[in-house]
PDB file of C-alpha atoms and ligand atoms in Angstrom:
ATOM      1  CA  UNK Q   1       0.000   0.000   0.000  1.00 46.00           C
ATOM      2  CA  UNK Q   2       1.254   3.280  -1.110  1.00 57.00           C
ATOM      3  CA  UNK Q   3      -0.814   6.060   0.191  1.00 90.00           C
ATOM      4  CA  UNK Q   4      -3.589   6.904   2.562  1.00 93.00           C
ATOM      5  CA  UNK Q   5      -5.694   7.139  -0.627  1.00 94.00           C
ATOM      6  CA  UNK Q   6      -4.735   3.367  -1.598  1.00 94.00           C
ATOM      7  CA  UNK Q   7      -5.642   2.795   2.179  1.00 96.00           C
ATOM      8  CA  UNK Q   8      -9.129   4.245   1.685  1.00 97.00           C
ATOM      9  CA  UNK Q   9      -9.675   2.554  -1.517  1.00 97.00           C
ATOM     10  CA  UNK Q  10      -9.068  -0.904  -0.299  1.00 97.00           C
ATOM     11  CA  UNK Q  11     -11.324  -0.382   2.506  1.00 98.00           C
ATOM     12  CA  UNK Q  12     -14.178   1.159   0.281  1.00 98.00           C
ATOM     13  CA  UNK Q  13     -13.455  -2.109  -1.580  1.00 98.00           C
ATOM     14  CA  UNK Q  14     -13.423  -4.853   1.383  1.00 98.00           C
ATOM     15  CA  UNK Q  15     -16.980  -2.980   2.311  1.00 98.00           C
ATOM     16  CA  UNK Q  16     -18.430  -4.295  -1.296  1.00 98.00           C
ATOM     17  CA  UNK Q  17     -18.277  -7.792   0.582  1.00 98.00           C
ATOM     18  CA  UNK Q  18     -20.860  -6.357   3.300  1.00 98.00           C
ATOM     19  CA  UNK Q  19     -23.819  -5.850   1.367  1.00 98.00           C
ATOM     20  CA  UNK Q  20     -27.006  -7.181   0.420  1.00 98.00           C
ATOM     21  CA  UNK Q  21     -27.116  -9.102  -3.188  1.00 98.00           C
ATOM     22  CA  UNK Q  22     -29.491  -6.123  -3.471  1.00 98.00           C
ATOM     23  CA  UNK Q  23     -31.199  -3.453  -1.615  1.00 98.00           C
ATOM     24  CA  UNK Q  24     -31.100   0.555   0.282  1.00 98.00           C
ATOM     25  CA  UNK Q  25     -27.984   1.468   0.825  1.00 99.00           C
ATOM     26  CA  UNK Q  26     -27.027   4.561   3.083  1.00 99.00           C
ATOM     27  CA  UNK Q  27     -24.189   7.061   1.271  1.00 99.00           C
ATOM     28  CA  UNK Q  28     -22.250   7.960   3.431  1.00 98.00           C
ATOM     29  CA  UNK Q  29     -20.011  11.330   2.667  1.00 98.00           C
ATOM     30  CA  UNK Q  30     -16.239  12.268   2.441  1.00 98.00           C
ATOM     31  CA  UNK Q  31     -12.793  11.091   0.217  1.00 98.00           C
ATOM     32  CA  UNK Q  32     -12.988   7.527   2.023  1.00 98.00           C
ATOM     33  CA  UNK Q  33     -16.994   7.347   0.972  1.00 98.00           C
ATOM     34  CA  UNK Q  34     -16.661   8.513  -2.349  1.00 98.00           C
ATOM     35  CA  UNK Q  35     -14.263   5.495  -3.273  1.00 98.00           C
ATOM     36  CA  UNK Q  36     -17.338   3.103  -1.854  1.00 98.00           C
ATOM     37  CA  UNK Q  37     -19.954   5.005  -3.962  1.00 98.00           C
ATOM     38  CA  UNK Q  38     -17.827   4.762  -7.220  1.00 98.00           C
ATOM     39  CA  UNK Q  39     -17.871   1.055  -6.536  1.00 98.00           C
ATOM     40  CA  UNK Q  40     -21.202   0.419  -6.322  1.00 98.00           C
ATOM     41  CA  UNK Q  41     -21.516   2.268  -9.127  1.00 98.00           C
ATOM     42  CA  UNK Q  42     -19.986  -0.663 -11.066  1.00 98.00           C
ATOM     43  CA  UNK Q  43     -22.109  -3.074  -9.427  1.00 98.00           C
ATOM     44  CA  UNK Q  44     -25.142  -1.239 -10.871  1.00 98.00           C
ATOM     45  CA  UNK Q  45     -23.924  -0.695 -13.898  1.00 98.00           C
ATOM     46  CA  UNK Q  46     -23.241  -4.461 -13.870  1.00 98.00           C
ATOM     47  CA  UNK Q  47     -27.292  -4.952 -13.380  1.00 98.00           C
ATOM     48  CA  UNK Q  48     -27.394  -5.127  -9.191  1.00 98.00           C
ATOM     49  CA  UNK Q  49     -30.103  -3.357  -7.960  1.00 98.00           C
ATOM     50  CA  UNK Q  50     -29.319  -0.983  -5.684  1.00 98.00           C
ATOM     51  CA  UNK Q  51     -30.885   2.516  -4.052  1.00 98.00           C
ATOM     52  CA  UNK Q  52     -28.969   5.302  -2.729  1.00 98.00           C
ATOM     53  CA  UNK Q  53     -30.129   7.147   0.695  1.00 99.00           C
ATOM     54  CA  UNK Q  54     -27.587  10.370   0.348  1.00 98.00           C
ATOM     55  CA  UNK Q  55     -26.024  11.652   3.290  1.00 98.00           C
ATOM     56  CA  UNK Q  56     -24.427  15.396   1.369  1.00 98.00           C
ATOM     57  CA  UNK Q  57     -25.435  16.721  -1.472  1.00 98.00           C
ATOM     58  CA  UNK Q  58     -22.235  15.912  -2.708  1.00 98.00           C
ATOM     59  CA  UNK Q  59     -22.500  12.416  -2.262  1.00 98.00           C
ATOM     60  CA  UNK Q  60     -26.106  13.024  -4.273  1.00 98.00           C
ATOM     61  CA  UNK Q  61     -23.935  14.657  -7.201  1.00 98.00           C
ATOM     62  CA  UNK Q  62     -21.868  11.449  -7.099  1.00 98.00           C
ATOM     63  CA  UNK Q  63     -24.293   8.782  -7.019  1.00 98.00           C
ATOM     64  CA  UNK Q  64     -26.654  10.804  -9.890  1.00 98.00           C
ATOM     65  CA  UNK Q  65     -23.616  11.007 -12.157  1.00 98.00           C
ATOM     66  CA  UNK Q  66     -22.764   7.088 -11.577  1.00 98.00           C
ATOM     67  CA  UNK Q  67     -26.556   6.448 -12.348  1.00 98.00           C
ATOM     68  CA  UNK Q  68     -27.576   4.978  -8.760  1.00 98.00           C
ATOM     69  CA  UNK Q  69     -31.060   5.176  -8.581  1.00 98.00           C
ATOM     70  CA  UNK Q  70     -31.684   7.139  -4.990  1.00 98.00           C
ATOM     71  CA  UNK Q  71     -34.729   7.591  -2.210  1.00 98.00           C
ATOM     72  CA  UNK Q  72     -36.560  10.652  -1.490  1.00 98.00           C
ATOM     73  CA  UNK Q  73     -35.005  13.131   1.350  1.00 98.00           C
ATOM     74  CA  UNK Q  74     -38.332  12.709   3.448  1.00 98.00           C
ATOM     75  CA  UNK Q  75     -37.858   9.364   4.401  1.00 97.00           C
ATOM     76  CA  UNK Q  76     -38.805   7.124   6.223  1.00 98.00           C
ATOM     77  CA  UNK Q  77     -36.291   4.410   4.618  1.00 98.00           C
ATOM     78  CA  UNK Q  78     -35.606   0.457   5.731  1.00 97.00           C
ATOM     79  CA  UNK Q  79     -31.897   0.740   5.095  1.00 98.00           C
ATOM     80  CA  UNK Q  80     -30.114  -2.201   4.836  1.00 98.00           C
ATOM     81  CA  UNK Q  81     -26.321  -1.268   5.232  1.00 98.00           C
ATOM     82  CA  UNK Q  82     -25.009   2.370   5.512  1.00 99.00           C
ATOM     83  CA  UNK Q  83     -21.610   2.818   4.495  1.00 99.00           C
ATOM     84  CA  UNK Q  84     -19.165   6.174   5.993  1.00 98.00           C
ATOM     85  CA  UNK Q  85     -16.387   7.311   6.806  1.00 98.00           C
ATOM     86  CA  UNK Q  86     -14.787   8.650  10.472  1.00 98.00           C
ATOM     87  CA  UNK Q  87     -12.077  10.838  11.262  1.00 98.00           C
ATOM     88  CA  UNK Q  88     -11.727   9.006  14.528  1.00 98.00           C
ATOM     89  CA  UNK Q  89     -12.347   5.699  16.013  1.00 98.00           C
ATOM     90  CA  UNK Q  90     -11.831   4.966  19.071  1.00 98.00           C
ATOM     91  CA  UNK Q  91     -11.339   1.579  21.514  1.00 96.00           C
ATOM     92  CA  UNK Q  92     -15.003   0.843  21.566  1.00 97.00           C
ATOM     93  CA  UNK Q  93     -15.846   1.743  18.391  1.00 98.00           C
ATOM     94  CA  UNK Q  94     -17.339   5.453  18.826  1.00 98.00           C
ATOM     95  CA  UNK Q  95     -16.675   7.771  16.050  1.00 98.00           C
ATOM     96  CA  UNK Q  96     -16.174  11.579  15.695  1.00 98.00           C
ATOM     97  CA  UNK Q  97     -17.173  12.575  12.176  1.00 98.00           C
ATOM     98  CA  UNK Q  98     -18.332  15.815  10.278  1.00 98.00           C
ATOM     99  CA  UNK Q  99     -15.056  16.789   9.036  1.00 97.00           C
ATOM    100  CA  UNK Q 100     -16.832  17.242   5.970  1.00 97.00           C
ATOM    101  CA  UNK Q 101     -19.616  19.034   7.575  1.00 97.00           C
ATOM    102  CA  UNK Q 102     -22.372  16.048   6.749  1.00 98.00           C
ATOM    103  CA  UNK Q 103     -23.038  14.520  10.477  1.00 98.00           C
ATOM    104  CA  UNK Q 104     -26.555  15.264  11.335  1.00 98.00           C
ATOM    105  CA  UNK Q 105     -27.783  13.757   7.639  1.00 98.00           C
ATOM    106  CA  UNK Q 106     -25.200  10.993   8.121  1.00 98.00           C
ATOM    107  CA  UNK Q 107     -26.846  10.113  11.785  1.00 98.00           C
ATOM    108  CA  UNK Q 108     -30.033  10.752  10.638  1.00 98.00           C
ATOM    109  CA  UNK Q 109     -29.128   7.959   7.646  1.00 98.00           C
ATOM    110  CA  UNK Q 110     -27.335   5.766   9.869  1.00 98.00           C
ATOM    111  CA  UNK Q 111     -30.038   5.710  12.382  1.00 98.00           C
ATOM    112  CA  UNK Q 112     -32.632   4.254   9.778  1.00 98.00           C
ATOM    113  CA  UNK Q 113     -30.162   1.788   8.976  1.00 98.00           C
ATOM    114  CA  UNK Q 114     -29.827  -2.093  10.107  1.00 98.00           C
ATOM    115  CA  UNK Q 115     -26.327  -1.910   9.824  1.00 98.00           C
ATOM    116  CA  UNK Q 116     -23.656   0.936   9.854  1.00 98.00           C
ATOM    117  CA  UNK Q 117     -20.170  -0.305   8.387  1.00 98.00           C
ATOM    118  CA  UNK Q 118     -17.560   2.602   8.945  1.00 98.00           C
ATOM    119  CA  UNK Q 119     -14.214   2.587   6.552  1.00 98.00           C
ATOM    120  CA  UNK Q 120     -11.372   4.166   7.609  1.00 98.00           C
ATOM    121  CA  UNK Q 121      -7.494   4.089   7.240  1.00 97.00           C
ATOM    122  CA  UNK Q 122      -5.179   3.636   9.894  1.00 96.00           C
ATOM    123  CA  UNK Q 123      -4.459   6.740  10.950  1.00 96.00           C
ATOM    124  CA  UNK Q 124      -8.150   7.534  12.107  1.00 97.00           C
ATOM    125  CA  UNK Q 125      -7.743   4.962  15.153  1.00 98.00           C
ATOM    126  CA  UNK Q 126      -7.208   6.174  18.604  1.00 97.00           C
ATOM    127  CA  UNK Q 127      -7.482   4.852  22.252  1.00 97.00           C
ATOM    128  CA  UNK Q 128     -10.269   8.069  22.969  1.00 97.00           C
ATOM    129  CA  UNK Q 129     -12.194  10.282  20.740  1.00 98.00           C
ATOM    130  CA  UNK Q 130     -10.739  13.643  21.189  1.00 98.00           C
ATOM    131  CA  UNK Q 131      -7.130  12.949  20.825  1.00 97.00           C
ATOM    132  CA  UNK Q 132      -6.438  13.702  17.434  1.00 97.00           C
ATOM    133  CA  UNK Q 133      -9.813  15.573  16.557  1.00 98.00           C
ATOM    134  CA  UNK Q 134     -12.302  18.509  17.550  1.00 98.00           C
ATOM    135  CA  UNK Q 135     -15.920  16.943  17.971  1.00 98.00           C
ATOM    136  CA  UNK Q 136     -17.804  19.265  14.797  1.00 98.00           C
ATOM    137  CA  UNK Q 137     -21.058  20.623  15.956  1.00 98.00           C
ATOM    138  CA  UNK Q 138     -23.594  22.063  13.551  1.00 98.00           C
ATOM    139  CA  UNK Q 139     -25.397  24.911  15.076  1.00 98.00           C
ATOM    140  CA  UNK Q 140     -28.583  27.048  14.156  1.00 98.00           C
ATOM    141  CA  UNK Q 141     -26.546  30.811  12.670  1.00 98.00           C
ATOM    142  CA  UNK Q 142     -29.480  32.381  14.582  1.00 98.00           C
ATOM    143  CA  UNK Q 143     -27.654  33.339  18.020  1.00 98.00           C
ATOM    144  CA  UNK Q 144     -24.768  31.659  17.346  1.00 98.00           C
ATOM    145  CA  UNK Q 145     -22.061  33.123  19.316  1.00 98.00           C
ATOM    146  CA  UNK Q 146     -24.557  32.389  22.073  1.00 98.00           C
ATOM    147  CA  UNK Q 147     -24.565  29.342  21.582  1.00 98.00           C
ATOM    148  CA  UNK Q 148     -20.600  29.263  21.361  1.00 98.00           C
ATOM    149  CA  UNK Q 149     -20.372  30.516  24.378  1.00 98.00           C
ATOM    150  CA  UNK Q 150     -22.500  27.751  25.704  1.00 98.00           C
ATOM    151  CA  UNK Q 151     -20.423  24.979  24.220  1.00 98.00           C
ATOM    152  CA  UNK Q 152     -16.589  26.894  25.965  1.00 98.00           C
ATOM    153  CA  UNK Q 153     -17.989  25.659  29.020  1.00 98.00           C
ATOM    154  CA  UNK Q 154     -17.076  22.121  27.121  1.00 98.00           C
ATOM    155  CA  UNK Q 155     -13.906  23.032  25.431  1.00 98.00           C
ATOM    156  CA  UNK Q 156     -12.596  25.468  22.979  1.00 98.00           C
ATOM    157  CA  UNK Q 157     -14.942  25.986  20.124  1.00 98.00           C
ATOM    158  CA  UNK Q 158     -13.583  27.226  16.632  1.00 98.00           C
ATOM    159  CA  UNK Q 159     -16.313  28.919  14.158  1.00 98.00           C
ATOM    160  CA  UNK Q 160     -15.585  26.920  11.004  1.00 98.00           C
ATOM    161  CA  UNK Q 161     -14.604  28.926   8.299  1.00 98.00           C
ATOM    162  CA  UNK Q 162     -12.923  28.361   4.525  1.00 98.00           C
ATOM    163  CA  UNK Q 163     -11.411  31.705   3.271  1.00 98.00           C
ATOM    164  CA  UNK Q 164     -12.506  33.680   6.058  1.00 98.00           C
ATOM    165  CA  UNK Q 165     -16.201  32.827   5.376  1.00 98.00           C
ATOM    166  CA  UNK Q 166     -17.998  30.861   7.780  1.00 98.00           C
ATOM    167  CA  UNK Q 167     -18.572  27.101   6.408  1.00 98.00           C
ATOM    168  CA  UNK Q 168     -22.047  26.426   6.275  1.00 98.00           C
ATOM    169  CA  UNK Q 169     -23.864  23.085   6.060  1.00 98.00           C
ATOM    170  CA  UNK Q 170     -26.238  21.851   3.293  1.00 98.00           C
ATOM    171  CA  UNK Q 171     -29.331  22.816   5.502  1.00 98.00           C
ATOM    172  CA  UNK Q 172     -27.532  26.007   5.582  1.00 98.00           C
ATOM    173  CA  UNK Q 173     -26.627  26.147   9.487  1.00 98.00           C
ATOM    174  CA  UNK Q 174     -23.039  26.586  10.852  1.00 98.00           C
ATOM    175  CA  UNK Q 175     -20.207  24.391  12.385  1.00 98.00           C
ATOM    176  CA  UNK Q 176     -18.273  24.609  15.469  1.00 98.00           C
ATOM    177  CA  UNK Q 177     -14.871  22.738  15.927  1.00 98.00           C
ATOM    178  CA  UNK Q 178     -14.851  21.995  19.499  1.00 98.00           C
ATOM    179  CA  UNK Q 179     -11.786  21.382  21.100  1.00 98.00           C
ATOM    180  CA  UNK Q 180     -11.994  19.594  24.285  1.00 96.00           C
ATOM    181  CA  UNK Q 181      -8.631  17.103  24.206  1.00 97.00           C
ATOM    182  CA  UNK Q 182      -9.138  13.296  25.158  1.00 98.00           C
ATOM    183  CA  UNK Q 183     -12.508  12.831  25.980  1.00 98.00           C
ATOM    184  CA  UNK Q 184     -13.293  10.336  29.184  1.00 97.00           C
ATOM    185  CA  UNK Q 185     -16.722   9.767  28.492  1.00 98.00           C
ATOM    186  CA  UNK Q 186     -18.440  10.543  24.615  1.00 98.00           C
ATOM    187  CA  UNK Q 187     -21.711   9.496  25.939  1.00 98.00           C
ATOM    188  CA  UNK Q 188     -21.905  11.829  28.547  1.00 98.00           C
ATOM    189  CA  UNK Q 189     -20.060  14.728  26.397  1.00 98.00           C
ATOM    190  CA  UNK Q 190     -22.832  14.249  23.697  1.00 98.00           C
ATOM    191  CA  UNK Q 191     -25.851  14.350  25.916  1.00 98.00           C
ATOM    192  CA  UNK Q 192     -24.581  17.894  27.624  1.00 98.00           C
ATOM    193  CA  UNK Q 193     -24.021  19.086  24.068  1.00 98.00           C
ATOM    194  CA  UNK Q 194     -27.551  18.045  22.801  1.00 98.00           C
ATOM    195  CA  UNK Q 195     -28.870  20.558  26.022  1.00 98.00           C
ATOM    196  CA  UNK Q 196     -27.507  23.741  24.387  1.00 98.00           C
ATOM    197  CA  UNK Q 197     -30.415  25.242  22.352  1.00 98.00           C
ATOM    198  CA  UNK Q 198     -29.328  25.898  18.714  1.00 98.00           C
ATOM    199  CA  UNK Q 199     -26.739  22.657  18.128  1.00 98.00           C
ATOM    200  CA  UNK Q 200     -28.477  21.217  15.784  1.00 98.00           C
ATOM    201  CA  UNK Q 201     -26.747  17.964  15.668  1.00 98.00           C
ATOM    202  CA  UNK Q 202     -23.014  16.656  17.394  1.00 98.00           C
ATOM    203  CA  UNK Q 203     -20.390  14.890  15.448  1.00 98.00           C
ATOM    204  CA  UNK Q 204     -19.968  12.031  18.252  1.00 98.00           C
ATOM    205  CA  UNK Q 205     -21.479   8.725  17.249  1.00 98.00           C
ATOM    206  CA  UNK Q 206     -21.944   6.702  20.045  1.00 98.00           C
ATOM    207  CA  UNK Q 207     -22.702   2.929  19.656  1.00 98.00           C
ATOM    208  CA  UNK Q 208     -23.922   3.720  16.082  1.00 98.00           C
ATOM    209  CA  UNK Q 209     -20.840   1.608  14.355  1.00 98.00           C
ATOM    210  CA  UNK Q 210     -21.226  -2.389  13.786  1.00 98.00           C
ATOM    211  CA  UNK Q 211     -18.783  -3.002  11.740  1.00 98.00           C
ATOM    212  CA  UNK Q 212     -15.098  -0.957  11.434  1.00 98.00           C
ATOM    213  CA  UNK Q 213     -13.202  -1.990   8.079  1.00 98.00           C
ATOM    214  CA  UNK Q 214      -9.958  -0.546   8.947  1.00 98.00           C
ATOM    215  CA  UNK Q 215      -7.396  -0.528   5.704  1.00 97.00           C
ATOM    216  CA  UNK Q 216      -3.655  -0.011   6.710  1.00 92.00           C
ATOM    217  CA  UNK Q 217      -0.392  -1.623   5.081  1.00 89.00           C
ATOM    218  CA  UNK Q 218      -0.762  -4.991   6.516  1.00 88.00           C
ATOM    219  CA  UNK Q 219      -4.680  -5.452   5.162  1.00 94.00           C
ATOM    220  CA  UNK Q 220      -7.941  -4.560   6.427  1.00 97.00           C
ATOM    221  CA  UNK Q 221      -8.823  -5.446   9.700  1.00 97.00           C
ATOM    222  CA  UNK Q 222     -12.856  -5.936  11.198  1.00 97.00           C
ATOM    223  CA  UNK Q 223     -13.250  -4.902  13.735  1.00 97.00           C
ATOM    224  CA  UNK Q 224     -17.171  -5.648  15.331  1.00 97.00           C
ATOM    225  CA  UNK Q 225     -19.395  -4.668  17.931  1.00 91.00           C
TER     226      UNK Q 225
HETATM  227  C1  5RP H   1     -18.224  13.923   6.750  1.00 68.71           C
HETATM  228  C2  5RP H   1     -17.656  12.813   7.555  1.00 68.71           C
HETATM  229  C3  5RP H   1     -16.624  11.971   6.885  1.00 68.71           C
HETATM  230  O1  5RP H   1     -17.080  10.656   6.844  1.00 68.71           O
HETATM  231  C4  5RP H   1     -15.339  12.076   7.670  1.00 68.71           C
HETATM  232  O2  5RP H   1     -14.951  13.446   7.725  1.00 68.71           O
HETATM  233  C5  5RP H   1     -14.217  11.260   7.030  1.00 68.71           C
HETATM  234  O3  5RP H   1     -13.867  11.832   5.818  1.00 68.71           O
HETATM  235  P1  5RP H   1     -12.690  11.257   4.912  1.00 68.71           P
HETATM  236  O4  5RP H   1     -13.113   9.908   4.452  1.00 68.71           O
HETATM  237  O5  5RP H   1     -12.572  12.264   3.809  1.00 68.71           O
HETATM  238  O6  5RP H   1     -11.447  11.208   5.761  1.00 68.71           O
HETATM  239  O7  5RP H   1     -17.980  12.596   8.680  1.00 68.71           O
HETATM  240  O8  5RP H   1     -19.084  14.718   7.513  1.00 68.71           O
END
């Protein structure tokens, strides 16, 4: 393996294994994602029947383009596998995701789903959530310094911005970065953040993984709930 890109590839690849002979199938979002959705592209281009659920509008743009036939945003869905990225894993399996700004559709997908496979490359794994990552937080932009002020009693949080203009999300809210460092207990962290009025949605997924397909230079490794 040459690059983190060949490690996201292979396990976008080794996911292929974990689905349905046919069926809904949760997109997730992100570079690790996007190798899994060009895949099953080829499988339905090959005649399997699949259906998209689209966490991003970008992984919409995607699947459209590859000719994946996809659900209606309204829901409800019976989702059989949803595939996603992480930009940290930790011991047991809890994620922190929403480095590309998608988490509340991606837990909104993920919880309509039986399964939730997560592929990563090595470098996302850590012993807790928090040590290589800010938890992303997607707030209302009504009050929202307000509500950043709410969430410094929980670390350090950083308005998200690309060229000096806030980032905003594809329900058009904004994102805080918060930095809090290791953190002890996610499930506890995410509950506290969930009673500040105007986050809209945390990027901590707690017991929402089943299976971890994590690609490094010696192979992919499962690792399940
Ligand atoms: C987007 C996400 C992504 O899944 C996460 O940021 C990982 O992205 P990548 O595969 O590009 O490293 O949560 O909101």
């Amino acid at each position: 393996m040459t690059s983190i890109d060949d490690a996201k590839r292979t396990a976008a690849r080794a996911a292929l294994a974990e689905l349905p002979e046919a069926g809904v199938i949760g997109l997730g979002t992100g570079s690790t994602t996007r190798f899994f959705i060009d895949a099953l592209g080829e499988l339905v281009a090959s005649g399997r029947h699949y259906t998209g659920v689209p966490t991003s509008e970008a992984s919409r743009a995607q699947a459209t383009a590859l000719g994946i036939p996809l659900l209606g945003d309204e829901g409800p869905w019976d989702i059989a596998v949803t595939v996603d990225g992480a930009d940290e894993v930790d011991d047991a399996l809890n994620l922190i995701k929403g480095g590309g700004g998608a988490q509340t559709r991606e837990k909104i997908v993920s919880y309509s789903s039986r399964r939730t496979i997560i592929i990563v490359d090595g470098t996302k794994l850590s012993k807790q959530l928090g040590e290589k990552w800010a938890v992303p937080i997607e707030v209302l932009a009504f009050a929202h310094r307000a509500t950043a002020a709410h969430l410094a009693k929980h670390g350090t949080p950083k308005l998200r911005e690309k060229a000096s203009v806030p980032v905003r999300t594809d329900a058009g809210n904004l994102i805080y970065d918060l930095h809090c460092g290791p953190i002890a207990d996610p499930r506890a962290l995410d509950r506290v953040l969930h009673e500040v009025p105007g986050v809209v949605e945390t990027g901590l997924f707690i017991g929402r993984a089943d299976l971890v397909l994590v690609a490094s230079e010696d192979g992919v490794k499962r690792r399940a709930r």
